[in-house]
Structure formats: structure tokens, C-alpha cells
CSV table of C-alpha atoms in Angstrom, one decimal:
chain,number,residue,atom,x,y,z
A,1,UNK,CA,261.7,16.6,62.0
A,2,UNK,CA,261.1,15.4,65.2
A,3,UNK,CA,262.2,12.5,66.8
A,4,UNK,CA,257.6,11.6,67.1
A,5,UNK,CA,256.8,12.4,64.3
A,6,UNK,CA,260.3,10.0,62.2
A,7,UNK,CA,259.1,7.0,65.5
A,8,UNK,CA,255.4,7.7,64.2
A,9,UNK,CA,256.5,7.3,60.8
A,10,UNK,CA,258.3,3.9,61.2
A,11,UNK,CA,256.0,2.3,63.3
A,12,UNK,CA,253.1,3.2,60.5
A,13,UNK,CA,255.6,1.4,58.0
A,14,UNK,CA,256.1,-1.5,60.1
A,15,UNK,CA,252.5,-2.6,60.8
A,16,UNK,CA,252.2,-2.1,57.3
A,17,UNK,CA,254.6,-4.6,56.2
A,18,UNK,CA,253.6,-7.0,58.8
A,19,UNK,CA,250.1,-6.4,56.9
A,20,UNK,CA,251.3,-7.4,53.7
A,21,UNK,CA,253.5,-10.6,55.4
A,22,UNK,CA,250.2,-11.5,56.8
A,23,UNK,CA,251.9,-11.0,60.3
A,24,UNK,CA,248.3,-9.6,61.6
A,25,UNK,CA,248.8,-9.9,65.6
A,26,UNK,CA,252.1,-8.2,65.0
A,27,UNK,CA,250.3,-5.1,62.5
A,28,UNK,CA,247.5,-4.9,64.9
A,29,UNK,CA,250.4,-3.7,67.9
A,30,UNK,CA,251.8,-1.3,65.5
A,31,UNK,CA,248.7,0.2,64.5
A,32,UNK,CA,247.6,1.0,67.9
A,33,UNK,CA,250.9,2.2,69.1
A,34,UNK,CA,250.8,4.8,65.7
A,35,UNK,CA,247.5,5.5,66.9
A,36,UNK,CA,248.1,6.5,70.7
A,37,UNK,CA,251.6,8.4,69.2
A,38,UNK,CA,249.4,10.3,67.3
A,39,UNK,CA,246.7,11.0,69.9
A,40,UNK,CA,249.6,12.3,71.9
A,41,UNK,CA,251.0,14.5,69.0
A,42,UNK,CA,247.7,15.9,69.2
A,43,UNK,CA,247.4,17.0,72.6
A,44,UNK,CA,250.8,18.3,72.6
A,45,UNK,CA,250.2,20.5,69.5
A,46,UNK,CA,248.7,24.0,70.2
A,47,UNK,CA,248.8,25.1,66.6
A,48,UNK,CA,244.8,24.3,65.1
A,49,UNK,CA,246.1,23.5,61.1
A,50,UNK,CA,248.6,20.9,62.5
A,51,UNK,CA,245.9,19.3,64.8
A,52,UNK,CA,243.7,19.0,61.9
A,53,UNK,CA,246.3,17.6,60.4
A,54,UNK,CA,247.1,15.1,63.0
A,55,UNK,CA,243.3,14.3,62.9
A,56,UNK,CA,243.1,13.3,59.1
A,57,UNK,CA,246.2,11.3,59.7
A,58,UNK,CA,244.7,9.7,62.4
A,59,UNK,CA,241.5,8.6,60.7
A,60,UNK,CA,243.2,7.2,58.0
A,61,UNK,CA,245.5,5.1,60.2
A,62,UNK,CA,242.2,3.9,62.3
A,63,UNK,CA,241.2,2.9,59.1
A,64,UNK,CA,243.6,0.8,57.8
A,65,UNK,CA,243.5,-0.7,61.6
A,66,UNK,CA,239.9,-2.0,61.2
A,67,UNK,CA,240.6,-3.2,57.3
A,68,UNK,CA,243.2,-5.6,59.5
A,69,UNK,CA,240.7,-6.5,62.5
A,70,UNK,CA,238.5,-7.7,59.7
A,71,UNK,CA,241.0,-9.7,57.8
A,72,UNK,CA,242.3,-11.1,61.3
A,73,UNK,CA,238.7,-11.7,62.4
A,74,UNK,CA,237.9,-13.6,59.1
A,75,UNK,CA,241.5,-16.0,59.0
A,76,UNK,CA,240.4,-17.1,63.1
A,77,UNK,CA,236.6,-18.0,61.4
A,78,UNK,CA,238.4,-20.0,59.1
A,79,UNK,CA,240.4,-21.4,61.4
A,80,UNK,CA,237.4,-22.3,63.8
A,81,UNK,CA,237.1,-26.3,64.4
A,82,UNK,CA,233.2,-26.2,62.8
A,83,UNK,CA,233.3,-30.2,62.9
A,84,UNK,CA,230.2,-31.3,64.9
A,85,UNK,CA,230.6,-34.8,64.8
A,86,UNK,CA,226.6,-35.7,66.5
A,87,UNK,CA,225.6,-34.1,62.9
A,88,UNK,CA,223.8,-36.6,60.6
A,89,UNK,CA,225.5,-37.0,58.1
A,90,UNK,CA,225.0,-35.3,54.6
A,91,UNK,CA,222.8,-36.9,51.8
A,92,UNK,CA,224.0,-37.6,48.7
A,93,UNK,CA,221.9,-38.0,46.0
A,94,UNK,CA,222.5,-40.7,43.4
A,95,UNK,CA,224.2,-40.0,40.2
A,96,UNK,CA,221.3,-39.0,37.2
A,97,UNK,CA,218.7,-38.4,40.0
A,98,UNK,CA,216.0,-36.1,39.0
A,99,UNK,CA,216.1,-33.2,41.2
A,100,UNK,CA,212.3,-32.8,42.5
A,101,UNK,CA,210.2,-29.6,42.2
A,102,UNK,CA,211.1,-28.9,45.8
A,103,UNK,CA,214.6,-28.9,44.8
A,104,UNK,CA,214.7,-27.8,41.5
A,105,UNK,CA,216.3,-24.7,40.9
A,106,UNK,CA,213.8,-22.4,38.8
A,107,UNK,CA,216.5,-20.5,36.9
A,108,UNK,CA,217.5,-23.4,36.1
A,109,UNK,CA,215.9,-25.0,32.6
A,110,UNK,CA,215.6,-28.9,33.1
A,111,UNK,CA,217.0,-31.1,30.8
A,112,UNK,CA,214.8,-31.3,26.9
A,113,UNK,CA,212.3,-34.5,26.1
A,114,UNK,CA,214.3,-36.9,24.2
A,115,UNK,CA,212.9,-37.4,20.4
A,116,UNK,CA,212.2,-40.2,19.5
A,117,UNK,CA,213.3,-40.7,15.8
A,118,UNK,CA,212.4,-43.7,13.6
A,119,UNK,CA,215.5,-44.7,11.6
């Protein structure tokens, strides 16, 4: 094997495990170094089997790179300061309060009559 193809390889295993450590930054840099290795495996290589090859490779890898843009887009969401502190404040309502038909939820039954039972 060549010397690419083992450094292709290892940096594909690397940005995985920084993946699964949760070390996203880090993945994201070893994804797109496996990806440009393999774009330049790909020009090099003359023979058309090995190029399509190279190509399914490639797709699959560019995959797994955008599965990790997601989860790395989603954790800096989260970690957005969403504290607006000119909000008015929330409403609570009181404890036993009768939601209103505005606010009633229509899947939801509402509670049964009491009977009234002579004893």
C-alpha cells in the first residue's frame, strides 16, 4: 500500500475518534484533510475502476463530514446566550386555574362534573 492511501486511512480514523470524543473542531480538520487527500488520489489515478472507487469513498467521507457540521452547528445553538433581558417576563398561571377555551388544548378531555351524592 502506499504511503496516501495508509495517511488517508489514519486521518479518516482520527476524525472519527475525535467524532466520538465529541472533539468536533478537531474531526471537522481531519475530515477535510481525508477529503482533499482523496481528491488528489483522484487526479493522480489514471485507472477508471480505481477513480470510481476513490469517488464512492469520497462521498461517503463528505458524508459523515456534514453529519458532524450538523452536530457542531446544533452544540454552538445550544450554546447561544438566548437571554433577552427587555423580555416581559413569563406568566404563570395560578395553581387549579381553569385553562380557557383559547387555551384549552382540544385533545385534551377536561376534567368530569363532580357528582353530587347524598349520603
Amino acid at each position: 500500500m502506499s504511503k496516501d492511501f495508509n495517511e488517508i486511512c489514519e486521518n479518516a480514523k482520527l476524525a472519527r475518534e475525535s467524532a466520538l470524543l465529541g472533539q468536533y473542531d478537531s474531526a471537522l480538520v481531519y475530515y477535510q484533510g481525508v477529503l482533499q487527500q482523496i481528491h488528489k488520489m483522484m487526479l493522480q489515478s489514471r485507472d477508471l475502476s480505481r477513480k470510481q472507487r476513490w469517488q464512492v469513498a469520497k462521498q461517503e467521507i463528505a458524508q459523515e463530514f456534514e453529519y458532524v457540521k450538523d452536530i457542531n452547528r446544533t452544540l454552538a445553538d445550544f450554546k447561544r446566550d438566548t437571554f433577552n433581558p427587555s423580555a416581559p417576563p413569563l406568566k404563570l398561571r395560578e395553581y387549579g386555574e381553569i385553562p380557557t377555551r383559547e387555551t384549552r388544548d382540544p385533545d385534551v378531555w377536561a376534567p368530569p362534573t363532580p357528582i353530587d351524592r347524598e349520603t
